[in-house]
């Protein structure tokens, strides 16, 4: 099978350090304080070696996107990213219109750093604003204030970034619909191309899970969601994923590849990847993950075992759920032909899983398209559980 017959390929790069671990965060991030000197040189060396080891899996395939996440990637210098992206370009072909995203925290930016990132080749920024209100930011444990966020956005524009995402949260401690809408209005006044607007959840192994703050009741959460959705669409931002809104043509290509069940390499501490390869009865799909703790990851540079901490082939019986967990996040869904193109298998196994969901009105009735109904989008976890129950009944 040629590379052109495989799903699109992206690259995810993980930078695990942040100034301070936020109490709601369950990502692989490790607080280092304001004045810590990060091991840029050794981490860069490790990332390049990690990529080098994964190259046989990529088989010369073109990268359609690169996403640098964390942690707080904006703790690293522009020179770090210039050298990293040059190393990637020497090893893999890049699409002519490749999207290269960097996550940034408004509280970690030195003046002029955005210009260095732009010169390095990064063409999309994702700013972790979360809220423009200082009291809410303090409750979330953020190290920036609302004015810092506005200043970061202005500097990003001055540096030449014309593709900007703002991360905003709702359902914050003691938040009212008026406060949530005030955050949205402030964000909209700054004209972002993309807005990620998602509800605060209390994830296991976080400080907020152990010591829960006072969150809005369910009725208030529904009001915030309904009113916010109306406000965003009225401003010209179209909802294309459960918690993502964008202007026309500005949806995140990297995340669209994830949700469309595309492939991605993952390098860096704790990074995950998903790779497809030709098999006897269709594509063989494997998930891989790298050593998680930063010090342990750096030690792997000189370890003959390499950086991979684990790998698992996706069982054929799990493929329908794996596929739908991603595809059904998209408001428009995906063509059913995507299933065959990305798994190499016929659609019968997938369709058999969807019978009960269709009967309950959680999926749109369409012979050629897989799409959650408005009710299915509201209760996506229940929809996916139903599809998983179908697997159990098969067994």
mmCIF file of C-alpha atoms in Angstrom, residues 40-323:
data_model
loop_
_atom_site.group_PDB
_atom_site.id
_atom_site.type_symbol
_atom_site.label_atom_id
_atom_site.label_comp_id
_atom_site.label_asym_id
_atom_site.label_seq_id
_atom_site.Cartn_x
_atom_site.Cartn_y
_atom_site.Cartn_z
ATOM 1 C CA UNK A 40 16.469 23.275 26.161
ATOM 2 C CA UNK A 41 19.536 21.795 24.485
ATOM 3 C CA UNK A 42 19.142 18.282 25.881
ATOM 4 C CA UNK A 43 15.368 18.257 25.310
ATOM 5 C CA UNK A 44 15.845 19.361 21.713
ATOM 6 C CA UNK A 45 18.401 16.585 21.215
ATOM 7 C CA UNK A 46 15.964 14.076 22.694
ATOM 8 C CA UNK A 47 13.045 15.259 20.528
ATOM 9 C CA UNK A 48 15.102 14.910 17.364
ATOM 10 C CA UNK A 49 16.314 11.441 18.373
ATOM 11 C CA UNK A 50 12.725 10.485 19.242
ATOM 12 C CA UNK A 51 11.527 11.608 15.809
ATOM 13 C CA UNK A 52 14.417 9.830 14.130
ATOM 14 C CA UNK A 53 13.438 6.561 15.811
ATOM 15 C CA UNK A 54 9.836 6.945 14.602
ATOM 16 C CA UNK A 55 10.715 7.709 10.989
ATOM 17 C CA UNK A 56 10.301 4.117 9.750
ATOM 18 C CA UNK A 57 6.657 4.360 10.844
ATOM 19 C CA UNK A 58 6.151 7.473 8.745
ATOM 20 C CA UNK A 59 7.638 5.960 5.580
ATOM 21 C CA UNK A 60 8.282 9.348 3.971
ATOM 22 C CA UNK A 61 4.652 10.466 4.393
ATOM 23 C CA UNK A 62 3.911 14.185 4.215
ATOM 24 C CA UNK A 63 3.032 16.072 7.399
ATOM 25 C CA UNK A 64 -0.183 18.083 7.117
ATOM 26 C CA UNK A 65 0.133 19.714 10.539
ATOM 27 C CA UNK A 66 2.380 20.085 13.578
ATOM 28 C CA UNK A 67 1.022 20.877 17.030
ATOM 29 C CA UNK A 68 3.287 21.832 19.933
ATOM 30 C CA UNK A 69 1.446 21.374 23.219
ATOM 31 C CA UNK A 70 2.116 21.065 26.907
ATOM 32 C CA UNK A 71 2.690 22.015 29.614
ATOM 33 C CA UNK A 72 3.597 25.468 28.478
ATOM 34 C CA UNK A 73 5.524 25.409 25.188
ATOM 35 C CA UNK A 74 6.003 29.190 25.327
ATOM 36 C CA UNK A 75 8.586 28.628 28.071
ATOM 37 C CA UNK A 76 10.971 27.602 25.282
ATOM 38 C CA UNK A 77 12.840 30.097 23.104
ATOM 39 C CA UNK A 78 12.310 30.974 19.480
ATOM 40 C CA UNK A 79 15.726 29.477 18.693
ATOM 41 C CA UNK A 80 14.572 26.157 20.186
ATOM 42 C CA UNK A 81 11.623 26.004 17.790
ATOM 43 C CA UNK A 82 13.600 27.205 14.800
ATOM 44 C CA UNK A 83 16.073 24.365 15.252
ATOM 45 C CA UNK A 84 13.331 21.827 15.971
ATOM 46 C CA UNK A 85 11.285 22.696 12.895
ATOM 47 C CA UNK A 86 14.374 22.692 10.706
ATOM 48 C CA UNK A 87 15.171 19.196 12.000
ATOM 49 C CA UNK A 88 11.635 18.023 11.231
ATOM 50 C CA UNK A 89 11.736 19.483 7.708
ATOM 51 C CA UNK A 90 15.012 17.666 7.002
ATOM 52 C CA UNK A 91 13.416 14.338 7.919
ATOM 53 C CA UNK A 92 9.855 14.505 6.617
ATOM 54 C CA UNK A 93 8.178 16.309 3.708
ATOM 55 C CA UNK A 94 5.901 19.144 4.805
ATOM 56 C CA UNK A 95 2.659 20.078 3.060
ATOM 57 C CA UNK A 96 2.948 23.383 1.227
ATOM 58 C CA UNK A 97 0.167 24.810 3.420
ATOM 59 C CA UNK A 98 1.173 23.041 6.639
ATOM 60 C CA UNK A 99 -0.414 24.351 9.832
ATOM 61 C CA UNK A 100 2.088 24.677 12.707
ATOM 62 C CA UNK A 101 0.479 25.509 16.050
ATOM 63 C CA UNK A 102 2.133 26.512 19.320
ATOM 64 C CA UNK A 103 0.290 26.642 22.636
ATOM 65 C CA UNK A 104 1.230 29.702 24.681
ATOM 66 C CA UNK A 105 0.448 31.010 28.154
ATOM 67 C CA UNK A 106 0.021 34.802 28.404
ATOM 68 C CA UNK A 107 1.892 34.732 31.720
ATOM 69 C CA UNK A 108 5.134 33.274 30.343
ATOM 70 C CA UNK A 109 5.865 35.595 27.470
ATOM 71 C CA UNK A 110 8.790 37.943 27.204
ATOM 72 C CA UNK A 111 8.296 40.857 24.849
ATOM 73 C CA UNK A 112 9.413 39.991 21.340
ATOM 74 C CA UNK A 113 9.135 36.230 21.769
ATOM 75 C CA UNK A 114 6.087 35.933 19.480
ATOM 76 C CA UNK A 115 8.096 37.500 16.654
ATOM 77 C CA UNK A 116 10.778 34.836 17.151
ATOM 78 C CA UNK A 117 8.173 32.083 17.026
ATOM 79 C CA UNK A 118 6.717 33.477 13.826
ATOM 80 C CA UNK A 119 10.171 33.722 12.249
ATOM 81 C CA UNK A 120 10.821 30.093 13.232
ATOM 82 C CA UNK A 121 7.912 28.989 11.037
ATOM 83 C CA UNK A 122 5.056 28.730 13.530
ATOM 84 C CA UNK A 123 1.945 30.107 11.824
ATOM 85 C CA UNK A 124 -0.833 29.475 14.362
ATOM 86 C CA UNK A 125 -0.995 30.354 18.061
ATOM 87 C CA UNK A 126 -3.277 28.875 20.683
ATOM 88 C CA UNK A 127 -3.421 31.145 23.731
ATOM 89 C CA UNK A 128 -4.530 29.682 27.065
ATOM 90 C CA UNK A 129 -6.604 32.670 28.189
ATOM 91 C CA UNK A 130 -9.312 30.688 30.100
ATOM 92 C CA UNK A 131 -10.928 33.932 31.356
ATOM 93 C CA UNK A 132 -10.403 37.692 31.130
ATOM 94 C CA UNK A 133 -11.512 38.224 34.726
ATOM 95 C CA UNK A 134 -8.794 38.378 37.349
ATOM 96 C CA UNK A 135 -10.907 36.820 40.111
ATOM 97 C CA UNK A 136 -11.739 33.828 37.921
ATOM 98 C CA UNK A 137 -8.128 33.447 36.820
ATOM 99 C CA UNK A 138 -7.002 33.456 40.452
ATOM 100 C CA UNK A 139 -9.588 30.778 41.279
ATOM 101 C CA UNK A 140 -8.185 28.668 38.424
ATOM 102 C CA UNK A 141 -4.608 29.074 39.660
ATOM 103 C CA UNK A 142 -3.502 30.880 36.499
ATOM 104 C CA UNK A 143 -0.354 33.026 36.609
ATOM 105 C CA UNK A 144 -1.656 35.739 34.266
ATOM 106 C CA UNK A 145 -4.308 38.434 34.538
ATOM 107 C CA UNK A 146 -6.911 39.607 32.050
ATOM 108 C CA UNK A 147 -4.754 42.528 30.909
ATOM 109 C CA UNK A 148 -1.854 40.116 30.279
ATOM 110 C CA UNK A 149 -4.079 38.109 27.958
ATOM 111 C CA UNK A 150 -5.093 41.184 25.958
ATOM 112 C CA UNK A 151 -1.455 42.312 25.715
ATOM 113 C CA UNK A 152 -0.405 38.855 24.484
ATOM 114 C CA UNK A 153 -3.078 38.893 21.783
ATOM 115 C CA UNK A 154 -2.026 42.353 20.637
ATOM 116 C CA UNK A 155 1.620 41.310 20.505
ATOM 117 C CA UNK A 156 0.730 38.177 18.539
ATOM 118 C CA UNK A 157 -0.993 40.318 15.918
ATOM 119 C CA UNK A 158 1.980 42.689 15.747
ATOM 120 C CA UNK A 159 4.251 39.673 15.213
ATOM 121 C CA UNK A 160 2.238 38.719 12.115
ATOM 122 C CA UNK A 161 0.014 35.932 13.412
ATOM 123 C CA UNK A 162 -3.222 35.927 11.426
ATOM 124 C CA UNK A 163 -4.447 32.562 12.751
ATOM 125 C CA UNK A 164 -5.156 32.772 16.452
ATOM 126 C CA UNK A 165 -7.055 30.472 18.792
ATOM 127 C CA UNK A 166 -8.198 31.519 22.243
ATOM 128 C CA UNK A 167 -8.886 28.867 24.876
ATOM 129 C CA UNK A 168 -11.748 29.925 27.141
ATOM 130 C CA UNK A 169 -13.420 27.947 29.914
ATOM 131 C CA UNK A 170 -16.943 28.187 31.284
ATOM 132 C CA UNK A 171 -18.699 26.699 34.269
ATOM 133 C CA UNK A 172 -16.033 28.292 36.481
ATOM 134 C CA UNK A 173 -16.308 28.557 40.272
ATOM 135 C CA UNK A 174 -19.398 30.631 41.132
ATOM 136 C CA UNK A 175 -19.712 31.801 37.516
ATOM 137 C CA UNK A 176 -23.027 33.269 36.375
ATOM 138 C CA UNK A 177 -24.291 33.395 32.787
ATOM 139 C CA UNK A 178 -23.527 37.141 32.771
ATOM 140 C CA UNK A 179 -19.903 36.545 33.747
ATOM 141 C CA UNK A 180 -19.509 33.786 31.148
ATOM 142 C CA UNK A 181 -20.957 36.001 28.412
ATOM 143 C CA UNK A 182 -18.695 38.866 29.476
ATOM 144 C CA UNK A 183 -15.700 36.622 28.820
ATOM 145 C CA UNK A 184 -17.051 35.695 25.403
ATOM 146 C CA UNK A 185 -17.745 39.316 24.512
ATOM 147 C CA UNK A 186 -14.215 40.326 25.510
ATOM 148 C CA UNK A 187 -12.790 37.511 23.395
ATOM 149 C CA UNK A 188 -14.965 38.395 20.411
ATOM 150 C CA UNK A 189 -13.908 42.034 20.600
ATOM 151 C CA UNK A 190 -10.364 40.822 19.836
ATOM 152 C CA UNK A 191 -11.473 39.049 16.631
ATOM 153 C CA UNK A 192 -9.880 35.586 17.000
ATOM 154 C CA UNK A 193 -10.061 33.238 14.035
ATOM 155 C CA UNK A 194 -10.805 30.312 16.360
ATOM 156 C CA UNK A 195 -12.245 29.896 19.834
ATOM 157 C CA UNK A 196 -12.091 26.770 21.985
ATOM 158 C CA UNK A 197 -14.869 27.132 24.569
ATOM 159 C CA UNK A 198 -15.181 24.244 26.956
ATOM 160 C CA UNK A 199 -16.654 23.513 30.342
ATOM 161 C CA UNK A 200 -14.471 23.094 33.413
ATOM 162 C CA UNK A 201 -14.617 19.479 34.582
ATOM 163 C CA UNK A 202 -13.182 17.960 37.750
ATOM 164 C CA UNK A 203 -10.746 15.364 36.440
ATOM 165 C CA UNK A 204 -9.303 12.563 38.607
ATOM 166 C CA UNK A 205 -5.797 13.114 39.995
ATOM 167 C CA UNK A 206 -6.191 16.890 40.103
ATOM 168 C CA UNK A 207 -6.333 19.268 43.049
ATOM 169 C CA UNK A 208 -9.855 20.338 42.091
ATOM 170 C CA UNK A 209 -10.989 16.700 42.161
ATOM 171 C CA UNK A 210 -9.601 16.240 45.658
ATOM 172 C CA UNK A 211 -10.839 19.624 46.889
ATOM 173 C CA UNK A 212 -13.773 20.595 44.651
ATOM 174 C CA UNK A 213 -14.564 24.301 44.270
ATOM 175 C CA UNK A 214 -18.143 25.557 44.279
ATOM 176 C CA UNK A 215 -19.292 25.187 40.667
ATOM 177 C CA UNK A 216 -22.514 26.419 39.039
ATOM 178 C CA UNK A 217 -25.555 24.149 39.304
ATOM 179 C CA UNK A 218 -26.694 22.217 36.252
ATOM 180 C CA UNK A 219 -29.425 24.670 35.263
ATOM 181 C CA UNK A 220 -26.921 27.529 35.205
ATOM 182 C CA UNK A 221 -24.482 25.431 33.159
ATOM 183 C CA UNK A 222 -27.188 24.780 30.552
ATOM 184 C CA UNK A 223 -28.023 28.504 30.407
ATOM 185 C CA UNK A 224 -24.345 29.388 29.930
ATOM 186 C CA UNK A 225 -23.973 26.847 27.142
ATOM 187 C CA UNK A 226 -27.136 27.869 25.276
ATOM 188 C CA UNK A 227 -26.570 31.617 25.566
ATOM 189 C CA UNK A 228 -22.873 31.316 24.731
ATOM 190 C CA UNK A 229 -23.552 29.210 21.652
ATOM 191 C CA UNK A 230 -25.997 31.826 20.378
ATOM 192 C CA UNK A 231 -23.544 34.641 21.063
ATOM 193 C CA UNK A 232 -20.670 32.925 19.233
ATOM 194 C CA UNK A 233 -22.647 32.012 16.130
ATOM 195 C CA UNK A 234 -24.158 35.503 15.948
ATOM 196 C CA UNK A 235 -20.586 36.824 15.861
ATOM 197 C CA UNK A 236 -19.723 34.675 12.832
ATOM 198 C CA UNK A 237 -17.932 31.821 14.584
ATOM 199 C CA UNK A 238 -19.368 28.491 13.483
ATOM 200 C CA UNK A 239 -19.394 25.539 15.847
ATOM 201 C CA UNK A 240 -17.694 22.661 14.047
ATOM 202 C CA UNK A 241 -16.776 20.452 17.009
ATOM 203 C CA UNK A 242 -18.274 19.893 20.477
ATOM 204 C CA UNK A 243 -16.273 22.770 21.994
ATOM 205 C CA UNK A 244 -14.626 24.477 19.005
ATOM 206 C CA UNK A 245 -15.812 27.476 16.981
ATOM 207 C CA UNK A 246 -14.091 29.021 13.968
ATOM 208 C CA UNK A 247 -14.442 31.512 11.155
ATOM 209 C CA UNK A 248 -14.815 30.022 7.687
ATOM 210 C CA UNK A 249 -11.778 27.953 6.739
ATOM 211 C CA UNK A 250 -10.103 28.411 10.142
ATOM 212 C CA UNK A 251 -10.924 25.131 11.845
ATOM 213 C CA UNK A 252 -7.860 23.521 13.421
ATOM 214 C CA UNK A 253 -6.424 21.219 10.759
ATOM 215 C CA UNK A 254 -4.469 19.316 13.366
ATOM 216 C CA UNK A 255 -7.500 18.558 15.488
ATOM 217 C CA UNK A 256 -9.616 17.842 12.424
ATOM 218 C CA UNK A 257 -7.076 15.165 11.546
ATOM 219 C CA UNK A 258 -7.425 13.681 15.045
ATOM 220 C CA UNK A 259 -11.216 13.701 14.909
ATOM 221 C CA UNK A 260 -11.216 12.325 11.373
ATOM 222 C CA UNK A 261 -9.177 9.328 12.635
ATOM 223 C CA UNK A 262 -6.021 10.425 10.860
ATOM 224 C CA UNK A 263 -2.536 9.356 11.930
ATOM 225 C CA UNK A 264 -0.066 11.257 14.070
ATOM 226 C CA UNK A 265 3.429 10.817 15.366
ATOM 227 C CA UNK A 266 3.961 11.834 18.978
ATOM 228 C CA UNK A 267 7.335 12.946 20.301
ATOM 229 C CA UNK A 268 8.272 14.310 23.690
ATOM 230 C CA UNK A 269 7.661 13.263 27.285
ATOM 231 C CA UNK A 270 4.387 11.365 27.508
ATOM 232 C CA UNK A 271 3.420 12.048 23.886
ATOM 233 C CA UNK A 272 0.973 9.648 22.242
ATOM 234 C CA UNK A 273 0.865 8.620 18.603
ATOM 235 C CA UNK A 274 -1.456 6.663 16.313
ATOM 236 C CA UNK A 275 -0.019 5.027 13.192
ATOM 237 C CA UNK A 276 -1.531 2.914 10.438
ATOM 238 C CA UNK A 277 0.239 0.304 8.330
ATOM 239 C CA UNK A 278 -0.956 -2.189 5.697
ATOM 240 C CA UNK A 279 -2.149 -5.510 7.140
ATOM 241 C CA UNK A 280 -3.578 -8.756 5.841
ATOM 242 C CA UNK A 281 -7.220 -7.695 6.328
ATOM 243 C CA UNK A 282 -6.989 -3.924 6.209
ATOM 244 C CA UNK A 283 -4.909 -1.374 8.006
ATOM 245 C CA UNK A 284 -3.173 -2.348 11.232
ATOM 246 C CA UNK A 285 -3.535 0.568 13.644
ATOM 247 C CA UNK A 286 -1.241 0.990 16.611
ATOM 248 C CA UNK A 287 -1.154 3.473 19.474
ATOM 249 C CA UNK A 288 2.223 4.296 21.017
ATOM 250 C CA UNK A 289 3.247 6.432 23.961
ATOM 251 C CA UNK A 290 6.546 7.775 25.180
ATOM 252 C CA UNK A 291 8.182 7.824 28.604
ATOM 253 C CA UNK A 292 6.110 10.253 30.679
ATOM 254 C CA UNK A 293 8.272 11.988 33.298
ATOM 255 C CA UNK A 294 10.656 14.609 31.881
ATOM 256 C CA UNK A 295 13.785 13.282 33.625
ATOM 257 C CA UNK A 296 12.989 9.704 32.648
ATOM 258 C CA UNK A 297 12.344 10.795 29.059
ATOM 259 C CA UNK A 298 15.691 12.597 28.879
ATOM 260 C CA UNK A 299 17.473 9.499 30.212
ATOM 261 C CA UNK A 300 15.967 7.497 27.349
ATOM 262 C CA UNK A 301 18.197 9.458 24.969
ATOM 263 C CA UNK A 302 21.053 7.129 25.885
ATOM 264 C CA UNK A 303 18.929 4.047 26.552
ATOM 265 C CA UNK A 304 18.948 1.276 23.913
ATOM 266 C CA UNK A 305 15.226 0.756 24.556
ATOM 267 C CA UNK A 306 14.530 4.168 23.027
ATOM 268 C CA UNK A 307 11.713 6.508 24.046
ATOM 269 C CA UNK A 308 8.675 4.241 23.642
ATOM 270 C CA UNK A 309 7.111 3.342 26.993
ATOM 271 C CA UNK A 310 4.288 1.263 25.528
ATOM 272 C CA UNK A 311 2.391 0.291 22.418
ATOM 273 C CA UNK A 312 -0.913 -1.418 21.684
ATOM 274 C CA UNK A 313 -2.543 -2.560 18.469
ATOM 275 C CA UNK A 314 -6.189 -1.536 18.198
ATOM 276 C CA UNK A 315 -8.235 -4.722 18.173
ATOM 277 C CA UNK A 316 -10.614 -5.050 15.224
ATOM 278 C CA UNK A 317 -13.552 -5.260 17.677
ATOM 279 C CA UNK A 318 -12.516 -1.921 19.189
ATOM 280 C CA UNK A 319 -12.153 -0.078 15.888
ATOM 281 C CA UNK A 320 -15.790 1.076 15.547
ATOM 282 C CA UNK A 321 -15.752 2.678 19.004
ATOM 283 C CA UNK A 322 -12.287 4.185 18.468
ATOM 284 C CA UNK A 323 -13.458 5.680 15.188
#
